[in-house]
Short mmCIF file of C-alpha atoms in Angstrom, two decimals:
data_model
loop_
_atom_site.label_atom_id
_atom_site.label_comp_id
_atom_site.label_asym_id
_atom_site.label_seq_id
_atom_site.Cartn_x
_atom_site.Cartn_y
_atom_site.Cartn_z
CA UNK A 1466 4.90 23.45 26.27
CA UNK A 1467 1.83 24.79 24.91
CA UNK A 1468 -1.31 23.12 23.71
CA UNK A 1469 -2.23 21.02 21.14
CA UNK A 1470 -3.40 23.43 17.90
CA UNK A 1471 -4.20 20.79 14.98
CA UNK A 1472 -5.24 17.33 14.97
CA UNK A 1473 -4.85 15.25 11.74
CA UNK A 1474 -6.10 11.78 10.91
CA UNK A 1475 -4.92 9.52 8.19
CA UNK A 1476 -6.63 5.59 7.43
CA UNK A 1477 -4.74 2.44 6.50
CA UNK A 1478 -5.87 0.53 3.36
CA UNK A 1479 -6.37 -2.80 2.14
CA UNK A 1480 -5.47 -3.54 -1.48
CA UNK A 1481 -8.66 -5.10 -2.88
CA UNK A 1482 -7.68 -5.30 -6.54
CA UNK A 1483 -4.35 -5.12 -8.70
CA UNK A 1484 -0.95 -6.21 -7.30
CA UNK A 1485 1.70 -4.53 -8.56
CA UNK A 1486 -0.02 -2.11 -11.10
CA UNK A 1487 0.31 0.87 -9.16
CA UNK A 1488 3.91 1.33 -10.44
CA UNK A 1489 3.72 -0.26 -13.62
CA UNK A 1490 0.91 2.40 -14.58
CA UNK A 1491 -2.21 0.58 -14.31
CA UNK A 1492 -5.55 0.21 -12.89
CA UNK A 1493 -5.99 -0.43 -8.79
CA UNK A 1494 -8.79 -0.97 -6.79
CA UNK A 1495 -8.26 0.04 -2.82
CA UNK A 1496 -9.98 0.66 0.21
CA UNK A 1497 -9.40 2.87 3.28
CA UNK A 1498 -10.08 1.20 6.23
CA UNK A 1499 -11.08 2.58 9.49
CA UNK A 1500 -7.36 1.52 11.57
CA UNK A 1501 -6.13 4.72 11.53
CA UNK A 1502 -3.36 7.24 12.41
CA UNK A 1503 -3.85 10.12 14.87
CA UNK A 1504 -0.92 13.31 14.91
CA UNK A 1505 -1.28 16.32 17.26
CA UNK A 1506 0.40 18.51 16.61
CA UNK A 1507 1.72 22.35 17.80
CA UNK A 1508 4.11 24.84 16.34
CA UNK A 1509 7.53 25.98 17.38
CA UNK A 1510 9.98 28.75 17.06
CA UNK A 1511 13.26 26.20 16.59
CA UNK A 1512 12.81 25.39 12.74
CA UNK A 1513 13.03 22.12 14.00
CA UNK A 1514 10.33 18.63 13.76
CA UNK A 1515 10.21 16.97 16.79
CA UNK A 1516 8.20 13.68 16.61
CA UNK A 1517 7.37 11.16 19.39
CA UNK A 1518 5.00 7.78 19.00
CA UNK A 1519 4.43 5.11 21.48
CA UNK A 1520 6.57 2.15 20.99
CA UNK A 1521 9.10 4.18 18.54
CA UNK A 1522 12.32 5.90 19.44
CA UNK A 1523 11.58 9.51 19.82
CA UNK A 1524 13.02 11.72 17.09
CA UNK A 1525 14.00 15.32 15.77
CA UNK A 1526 15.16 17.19 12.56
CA UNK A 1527 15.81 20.97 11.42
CA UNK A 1528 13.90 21.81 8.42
CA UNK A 1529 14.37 25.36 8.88
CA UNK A 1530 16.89 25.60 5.37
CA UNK A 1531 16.69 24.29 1.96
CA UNK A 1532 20.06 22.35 2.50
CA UNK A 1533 17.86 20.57 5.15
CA UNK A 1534 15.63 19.02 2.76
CA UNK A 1535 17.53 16.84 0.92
CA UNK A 1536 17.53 13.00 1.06
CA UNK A 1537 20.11 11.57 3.64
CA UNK A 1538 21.61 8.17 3.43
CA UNK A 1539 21.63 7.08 6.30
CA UNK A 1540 17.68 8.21 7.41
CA UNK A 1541 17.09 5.36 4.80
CA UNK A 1542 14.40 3.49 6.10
CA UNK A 1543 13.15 5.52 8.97
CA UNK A 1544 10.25 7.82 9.74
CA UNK A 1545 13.24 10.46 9.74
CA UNK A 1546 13.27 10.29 6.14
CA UNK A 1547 9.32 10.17 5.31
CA UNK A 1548 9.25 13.43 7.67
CA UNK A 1549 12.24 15.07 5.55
CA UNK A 1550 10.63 14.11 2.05
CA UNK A 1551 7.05 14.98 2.92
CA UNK A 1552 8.50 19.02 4.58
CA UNK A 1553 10.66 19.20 0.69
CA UNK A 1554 7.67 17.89 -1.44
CA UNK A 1555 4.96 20.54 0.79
CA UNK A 1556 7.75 22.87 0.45
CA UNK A 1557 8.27 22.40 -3.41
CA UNK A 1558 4.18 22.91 -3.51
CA UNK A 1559 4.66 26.11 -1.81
CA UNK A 1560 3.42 25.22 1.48
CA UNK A 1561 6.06 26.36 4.16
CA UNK A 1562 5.90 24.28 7.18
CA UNK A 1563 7.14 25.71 10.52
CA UNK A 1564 8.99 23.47 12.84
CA UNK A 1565 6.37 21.63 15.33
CA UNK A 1566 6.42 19.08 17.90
CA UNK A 1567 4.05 16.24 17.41
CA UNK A 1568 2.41 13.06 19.31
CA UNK A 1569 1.83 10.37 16.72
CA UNK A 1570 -0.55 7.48 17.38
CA UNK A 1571 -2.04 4.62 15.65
CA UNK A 1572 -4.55 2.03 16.18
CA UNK A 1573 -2.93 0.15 12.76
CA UNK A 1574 -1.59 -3.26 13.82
CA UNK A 1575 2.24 -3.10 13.10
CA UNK A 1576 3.04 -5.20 10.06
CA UNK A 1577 -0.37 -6.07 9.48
CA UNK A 1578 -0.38 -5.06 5.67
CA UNK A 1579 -2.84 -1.83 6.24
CA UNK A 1580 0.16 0.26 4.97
CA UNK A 1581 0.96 2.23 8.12
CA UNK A 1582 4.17 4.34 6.46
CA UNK A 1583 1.15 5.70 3.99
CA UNK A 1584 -0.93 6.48 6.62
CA UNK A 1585 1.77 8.28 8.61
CA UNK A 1586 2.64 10.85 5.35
CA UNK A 1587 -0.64 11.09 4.92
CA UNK A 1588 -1.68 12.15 8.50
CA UNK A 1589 1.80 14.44 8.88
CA UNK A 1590 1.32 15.59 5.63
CA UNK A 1591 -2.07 17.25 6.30
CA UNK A 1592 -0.88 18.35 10.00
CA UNK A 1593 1.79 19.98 7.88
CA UNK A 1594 -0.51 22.11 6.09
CA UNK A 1595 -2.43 23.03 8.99
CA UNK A 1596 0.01 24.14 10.96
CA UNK A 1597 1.45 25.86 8.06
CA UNK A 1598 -2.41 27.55 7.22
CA UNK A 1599 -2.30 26.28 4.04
CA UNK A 1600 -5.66 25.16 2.59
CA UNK A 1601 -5.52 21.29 1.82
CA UNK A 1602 -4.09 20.34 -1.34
CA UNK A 1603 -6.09 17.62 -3.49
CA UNK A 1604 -5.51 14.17 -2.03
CA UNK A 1605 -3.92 12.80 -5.06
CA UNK A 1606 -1.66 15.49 -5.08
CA UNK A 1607 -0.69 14.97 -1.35
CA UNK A 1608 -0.24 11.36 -2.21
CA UNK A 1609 2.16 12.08 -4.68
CA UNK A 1610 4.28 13.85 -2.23
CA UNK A 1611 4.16 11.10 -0.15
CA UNK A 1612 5.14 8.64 -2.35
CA UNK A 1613 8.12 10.66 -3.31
CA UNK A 1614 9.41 10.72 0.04
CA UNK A 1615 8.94 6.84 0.02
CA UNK A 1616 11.24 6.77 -3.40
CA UNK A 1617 13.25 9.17 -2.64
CA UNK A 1618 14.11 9.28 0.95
CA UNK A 1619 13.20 6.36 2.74
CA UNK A 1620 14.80 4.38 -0.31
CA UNK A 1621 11.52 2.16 -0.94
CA UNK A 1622 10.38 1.82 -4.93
CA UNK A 1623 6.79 2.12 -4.46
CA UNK A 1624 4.02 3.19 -6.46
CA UNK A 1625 0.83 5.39 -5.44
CA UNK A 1626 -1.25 3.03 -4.17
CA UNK A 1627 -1.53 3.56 -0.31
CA UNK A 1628 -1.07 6.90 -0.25
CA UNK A 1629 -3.86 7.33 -2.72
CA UNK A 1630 -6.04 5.29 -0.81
CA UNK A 1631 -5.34 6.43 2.83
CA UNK A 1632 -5.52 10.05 0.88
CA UNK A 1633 -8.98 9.86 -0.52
CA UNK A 1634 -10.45 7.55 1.71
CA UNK A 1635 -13.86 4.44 0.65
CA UNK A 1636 -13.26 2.20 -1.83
CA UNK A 1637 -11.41 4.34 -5.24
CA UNK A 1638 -10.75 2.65 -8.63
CA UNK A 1639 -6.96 4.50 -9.24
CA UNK A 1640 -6.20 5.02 -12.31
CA UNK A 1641 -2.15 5.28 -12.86
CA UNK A 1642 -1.85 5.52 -16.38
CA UNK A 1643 -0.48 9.02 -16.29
CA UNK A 1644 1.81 9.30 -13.10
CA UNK A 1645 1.51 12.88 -12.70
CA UNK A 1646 -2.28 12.76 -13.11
CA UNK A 1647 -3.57 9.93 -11.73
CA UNK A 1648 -7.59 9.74 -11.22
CA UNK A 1649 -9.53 7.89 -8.22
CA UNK A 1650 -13.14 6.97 -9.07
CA UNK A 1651 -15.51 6.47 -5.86
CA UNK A 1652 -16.86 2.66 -5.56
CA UNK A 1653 -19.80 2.32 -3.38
CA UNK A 1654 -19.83 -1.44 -1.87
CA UNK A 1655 -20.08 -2.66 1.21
CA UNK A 1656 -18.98 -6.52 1.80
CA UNK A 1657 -20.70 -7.49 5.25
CA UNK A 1658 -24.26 -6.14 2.97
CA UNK A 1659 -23.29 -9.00 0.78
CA UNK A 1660 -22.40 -11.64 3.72
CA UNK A 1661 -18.57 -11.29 3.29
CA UNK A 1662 -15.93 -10.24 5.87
CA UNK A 1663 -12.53 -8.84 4.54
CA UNK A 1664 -9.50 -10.19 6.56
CA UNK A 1665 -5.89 -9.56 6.63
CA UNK A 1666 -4.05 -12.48 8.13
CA UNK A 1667 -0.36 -11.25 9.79
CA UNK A 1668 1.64 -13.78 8.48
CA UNK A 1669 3.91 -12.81 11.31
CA UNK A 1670 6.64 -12.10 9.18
CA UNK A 1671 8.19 -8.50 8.99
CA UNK A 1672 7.88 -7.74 5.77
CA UNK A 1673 10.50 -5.57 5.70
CA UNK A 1674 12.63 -8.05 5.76
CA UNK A 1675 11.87 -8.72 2.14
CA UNK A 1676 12.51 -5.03 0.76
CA UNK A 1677 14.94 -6.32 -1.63
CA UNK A 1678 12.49 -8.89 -2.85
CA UNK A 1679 9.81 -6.11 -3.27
CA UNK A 1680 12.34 -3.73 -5.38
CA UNK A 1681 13.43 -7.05 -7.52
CA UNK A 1682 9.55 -7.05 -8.51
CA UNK A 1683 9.93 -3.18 -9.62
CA UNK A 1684 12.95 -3.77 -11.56
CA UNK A 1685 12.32 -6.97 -13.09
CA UNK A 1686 9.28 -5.12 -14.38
CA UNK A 1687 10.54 -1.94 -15.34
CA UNK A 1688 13.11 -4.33 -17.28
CA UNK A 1689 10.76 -5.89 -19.38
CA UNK A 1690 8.99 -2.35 -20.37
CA UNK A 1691 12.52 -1.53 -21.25
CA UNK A 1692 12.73 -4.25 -23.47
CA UNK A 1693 10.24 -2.49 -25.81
CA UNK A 1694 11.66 1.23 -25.15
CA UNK A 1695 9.07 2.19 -21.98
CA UNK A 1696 8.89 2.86 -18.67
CA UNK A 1697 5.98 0.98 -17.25
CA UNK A 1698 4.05 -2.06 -18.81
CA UNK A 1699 1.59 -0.14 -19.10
CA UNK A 1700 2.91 1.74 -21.93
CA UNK A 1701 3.26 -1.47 -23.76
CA UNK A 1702 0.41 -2.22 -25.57
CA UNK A 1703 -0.22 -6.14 -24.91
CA UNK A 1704 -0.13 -7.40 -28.39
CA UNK A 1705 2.74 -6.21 -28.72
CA UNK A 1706 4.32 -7.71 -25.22
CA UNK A 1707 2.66 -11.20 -26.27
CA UNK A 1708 4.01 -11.27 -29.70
CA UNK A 1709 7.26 -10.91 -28.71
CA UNK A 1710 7.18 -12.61 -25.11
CA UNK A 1711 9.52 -15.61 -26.15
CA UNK A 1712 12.72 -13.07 -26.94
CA UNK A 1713 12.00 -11.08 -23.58
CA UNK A 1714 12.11 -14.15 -21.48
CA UNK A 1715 15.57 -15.45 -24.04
CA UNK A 1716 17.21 -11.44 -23.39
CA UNK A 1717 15.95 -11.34 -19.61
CA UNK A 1718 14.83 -14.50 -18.61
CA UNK A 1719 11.50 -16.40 -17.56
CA UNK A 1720 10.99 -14.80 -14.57
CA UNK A 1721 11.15 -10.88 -15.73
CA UNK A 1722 8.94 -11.92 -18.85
CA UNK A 1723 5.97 -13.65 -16.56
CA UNK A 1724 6.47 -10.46 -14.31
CA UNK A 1725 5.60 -8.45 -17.07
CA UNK A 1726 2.96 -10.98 -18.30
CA UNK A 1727 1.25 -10.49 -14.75
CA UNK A 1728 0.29 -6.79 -15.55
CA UNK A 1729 -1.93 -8.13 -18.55
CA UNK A 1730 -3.84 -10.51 -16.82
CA UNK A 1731 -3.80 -8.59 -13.68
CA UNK A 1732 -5.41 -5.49 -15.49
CA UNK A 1733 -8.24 -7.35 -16.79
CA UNK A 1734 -9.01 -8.78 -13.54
CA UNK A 1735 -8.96 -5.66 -11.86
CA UNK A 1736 -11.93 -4.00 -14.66
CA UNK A 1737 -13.54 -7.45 -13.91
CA UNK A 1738 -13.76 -6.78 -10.04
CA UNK A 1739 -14.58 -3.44 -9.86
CA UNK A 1740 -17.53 -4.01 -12.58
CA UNK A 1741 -18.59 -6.64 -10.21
CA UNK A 1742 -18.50 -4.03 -7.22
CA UNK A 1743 -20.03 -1.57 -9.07
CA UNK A 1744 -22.92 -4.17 -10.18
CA UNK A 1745 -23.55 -5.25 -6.35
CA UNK A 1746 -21.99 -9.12 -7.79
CA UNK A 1747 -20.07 -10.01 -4.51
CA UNK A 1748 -19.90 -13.54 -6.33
CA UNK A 1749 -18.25 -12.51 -9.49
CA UNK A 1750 -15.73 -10.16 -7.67
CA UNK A 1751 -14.87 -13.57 -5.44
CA UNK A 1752 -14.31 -15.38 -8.92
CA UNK A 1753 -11.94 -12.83 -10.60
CA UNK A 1754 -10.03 -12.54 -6.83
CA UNK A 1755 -9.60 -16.25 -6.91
CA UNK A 1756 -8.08 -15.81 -10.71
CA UNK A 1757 -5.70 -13.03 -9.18
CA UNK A 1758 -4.64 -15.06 -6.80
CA UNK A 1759 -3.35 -17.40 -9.34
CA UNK A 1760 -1.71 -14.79 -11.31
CA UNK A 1761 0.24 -13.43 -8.13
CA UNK A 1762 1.57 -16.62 -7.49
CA UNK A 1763 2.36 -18.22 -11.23
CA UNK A 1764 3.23 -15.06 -13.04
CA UNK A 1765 3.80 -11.88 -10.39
CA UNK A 1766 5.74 -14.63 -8.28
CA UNK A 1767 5.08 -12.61 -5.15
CA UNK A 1768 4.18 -15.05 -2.80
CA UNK A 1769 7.31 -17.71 -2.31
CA UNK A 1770 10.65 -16.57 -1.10
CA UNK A 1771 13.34 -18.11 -3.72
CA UNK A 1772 15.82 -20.24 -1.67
CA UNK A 1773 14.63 -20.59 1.93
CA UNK A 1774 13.08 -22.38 4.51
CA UNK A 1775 10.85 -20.23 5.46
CA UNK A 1776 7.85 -19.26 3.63
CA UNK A 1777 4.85 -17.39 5.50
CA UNK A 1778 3.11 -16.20 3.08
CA UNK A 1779 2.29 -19.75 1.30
CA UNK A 1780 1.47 -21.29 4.38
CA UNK A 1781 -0.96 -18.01 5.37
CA UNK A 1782 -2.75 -18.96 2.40
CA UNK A 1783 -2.67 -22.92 2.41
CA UNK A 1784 -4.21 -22.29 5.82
CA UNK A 1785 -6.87 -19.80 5.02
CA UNK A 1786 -7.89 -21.90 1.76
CA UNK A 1787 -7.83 -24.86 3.81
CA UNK A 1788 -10.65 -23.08 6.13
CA UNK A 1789 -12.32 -21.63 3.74
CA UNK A 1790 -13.12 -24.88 1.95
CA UNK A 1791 -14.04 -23.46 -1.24
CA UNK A 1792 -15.93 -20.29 -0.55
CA UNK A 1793 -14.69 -17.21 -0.62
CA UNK A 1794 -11.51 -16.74 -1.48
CA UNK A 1795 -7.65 -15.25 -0.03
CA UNK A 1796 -4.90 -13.89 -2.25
CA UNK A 1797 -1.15 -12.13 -1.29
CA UNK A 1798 -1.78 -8.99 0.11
CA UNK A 1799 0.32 -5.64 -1.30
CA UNK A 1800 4.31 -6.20 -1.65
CA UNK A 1801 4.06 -9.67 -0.86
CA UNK A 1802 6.27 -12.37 0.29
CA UNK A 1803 5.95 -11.96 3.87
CA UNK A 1804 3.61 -9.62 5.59
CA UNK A 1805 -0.25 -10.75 5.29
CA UNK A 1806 -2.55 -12.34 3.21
CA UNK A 1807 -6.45 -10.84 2.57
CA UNK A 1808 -8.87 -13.14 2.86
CA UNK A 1809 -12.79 -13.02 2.10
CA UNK A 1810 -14.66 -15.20 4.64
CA UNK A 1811 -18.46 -15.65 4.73
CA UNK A 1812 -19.98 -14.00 8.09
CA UNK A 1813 -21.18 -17.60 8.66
CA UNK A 1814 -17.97 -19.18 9.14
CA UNK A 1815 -15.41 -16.10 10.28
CA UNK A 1816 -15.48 -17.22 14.04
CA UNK A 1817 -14.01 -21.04 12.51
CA UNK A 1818 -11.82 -19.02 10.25
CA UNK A 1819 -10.63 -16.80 12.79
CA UNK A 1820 -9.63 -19.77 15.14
CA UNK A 1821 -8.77 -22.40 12.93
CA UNK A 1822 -6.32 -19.36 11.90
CA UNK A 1823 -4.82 -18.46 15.27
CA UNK A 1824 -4.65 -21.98 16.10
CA UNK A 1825 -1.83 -22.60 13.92
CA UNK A 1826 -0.35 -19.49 13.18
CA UNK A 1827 -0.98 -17.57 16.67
CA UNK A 1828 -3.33 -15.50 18.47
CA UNK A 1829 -4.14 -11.76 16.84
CA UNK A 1830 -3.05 -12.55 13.82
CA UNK A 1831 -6.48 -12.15 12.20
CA UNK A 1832 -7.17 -8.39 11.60
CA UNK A 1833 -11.22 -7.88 10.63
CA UNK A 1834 -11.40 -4.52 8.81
CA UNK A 1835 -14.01 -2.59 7.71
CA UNK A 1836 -13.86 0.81 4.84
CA UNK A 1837 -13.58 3.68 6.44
CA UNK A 1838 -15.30 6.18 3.67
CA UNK A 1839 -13.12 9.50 5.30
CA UNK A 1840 -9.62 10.13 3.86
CA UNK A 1841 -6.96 12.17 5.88
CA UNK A 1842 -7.80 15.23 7.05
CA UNK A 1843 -6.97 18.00 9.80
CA UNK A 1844 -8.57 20.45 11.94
CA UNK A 1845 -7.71 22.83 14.11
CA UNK A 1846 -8.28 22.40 18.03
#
């Protein structure tokens, strides 16, 4: 076995603003964060992707034909498939990977919400290119391949939100109006300047377990744009969705039509808090995250599970409001359900929040991040 030839890095991200828009066509706000994901990587003759990571069964598949490349049932759910769908969608760009072996790791807490499958296409996808000696394609466009192999081949509805994110890297203001051209606009901010920690609380849930919940969101929205002939909400203009809200919720039901109500109030929110970020108002931004909050939970309905016993992402939050006592604020993190909560804690009280925290709910739990302003790259070694 030879050397290692390229090394390729990839962040997490934390979803500061706009849950749910990413597929619905609308406006996020995200951050990269500096958990990250390391692959070295080295070519072969075999036409074949050989993949290990510590704490993860050890894989391989031939990519060396076309036939190769196509989605397979049964990789559903497994880095098998991301690999697959991001060695088609470089292919389909025109950038021929080789077969490679590669040694994956990750400093990304494992279900703790920072969106570690994005951060793996990400990072594979540019060790991809390297190896292949293909110049880097734009981020967004490498996002977009990773997010297909998401849809596509790991059988997971999402938008382009973490991929984005982990692709470009700081804080972006996405733009998903037009799905084949979205836009990222740089945010400068930085919330320990303004006395604020960002956490994610693990909720200690997997949220995985709650894919179906997750794709019920996706449809139940994509069934109210139908409604009016569309896509994605976001081709709805909102007048129109209000003025005729009472025979979407009689045709589909109350809980499709406040779905679809969430994007409205969700997109306003999200132009309130990243005006606030750009304007240095750490104070507003906390006011219009407080609002989201509310709309996750009344309207999005993300954060209960319907029918059961268990429900860790409602106590995360009853917790973390109980600490926080009134300042800040903490809201459902990404797909929501299980998974973790974000939290914004004064640097005055994060120790108490940390332990009152990991009192109840367990040590570790608490994951302090900080924006990593790089987005994934390679180099060669």
């Amino acid at each position: 076995m030879g050397e290692w030839m390229v090394r390729a890095f990839a962040p997490g991200r934390t979803e500061l603003a706009g849950n749910h828009m990413d597929h619905q066509g609308g406006l996020v706000v995200s951050g990269a964060v500096e958990q990250s994901i390391q692959v070295l990587a080295r070519p072969n003759d075999d036409g074949v992707v050989r993949v290990r990571s510590r704490g993860f069964m050890p894989f391989e598949i031939s990519i060396a034909t076309t036939a190769n490349l196509e989605p397979h049932l049964d990789e559903q759910g497994t880095s098998v498939a991301l690999v697959r769908g991001l060695a088609a969608g470089l292919r389909a760009a025109g950038v021929l990977v080789p077969g490679f072996d590669a040694q994956v790791e990750t400093t990304l807490p494992p279900g703790g919400g920072l969106s570690s499958s994005a951060a793996f296409e990400m990072a594979v996808g540019r060790a991809m290119e390297a190896l292949a000696g293909a110049a880097p394609l734009p981020p967004l466009q490498l996002a977009a391949i990773g997010a297909k192999a998401e849809q596509q081949f790991f059988g997971k509805p999402c938008g382009l939100q973490d991929q984005s994110a982990s692709a470009c890297g700081g804080i972006c203001l996405l733009d998903f109006a037009d799905p084949a051209a979205p836009t990222a606009t740089p945010i400068a901010f930085d919330f320990a300047a303004h006395g604020y920690a960002v956490v994610l609380v693990d909720t200690r849930c997997d949220h995985s377990q709650f894919n179906a919940e997750f794709a019920q969101v996706v449809n139940d929205m994509n069934a109210a744009a139908g409604f009016f002939g569309a896509q994605r909400i976001g081709q709805v203009p909102e007048s129109t969705y209000f003025a005729r809200l009472r025979e979407v919720a009689r045709k589909l039901g109350d809980a499709v039509a406040l779905r679809g109500l969430h994007y409205y109030n969700e997109l306003h929110l999200v132009k309130l808090r990243a005006a606030a970020l750009e304007a240095g108002d750490v104070e507003a931004y906390l006011a219009a995250t407080r609002r989201s909050a509310v709309s996750s939970a009344q309207y999005l309905q993300n954060v209960a599970v319907a029918g059961s016993r268990q429900q860790p992402a409602m106590m995360a939050l009853a917790l973390a409001d109980r600490q926080l006592d009134g300042r800040g604020a903490c809201r459902i993190h990404g797909g929501g359900f299980g998974g973790t909560i974000q939290a914004y804690v004064p640097l005055d009280a994060l120790d108490a929040f940390v332990g009152g925290i990991e009192a109840t709910l367990g040590r570790g739990v608490c994951n302090v991040v900080k924006i990593r302003p790089q987005g994934a790259a390679a180099e060669q070694l």
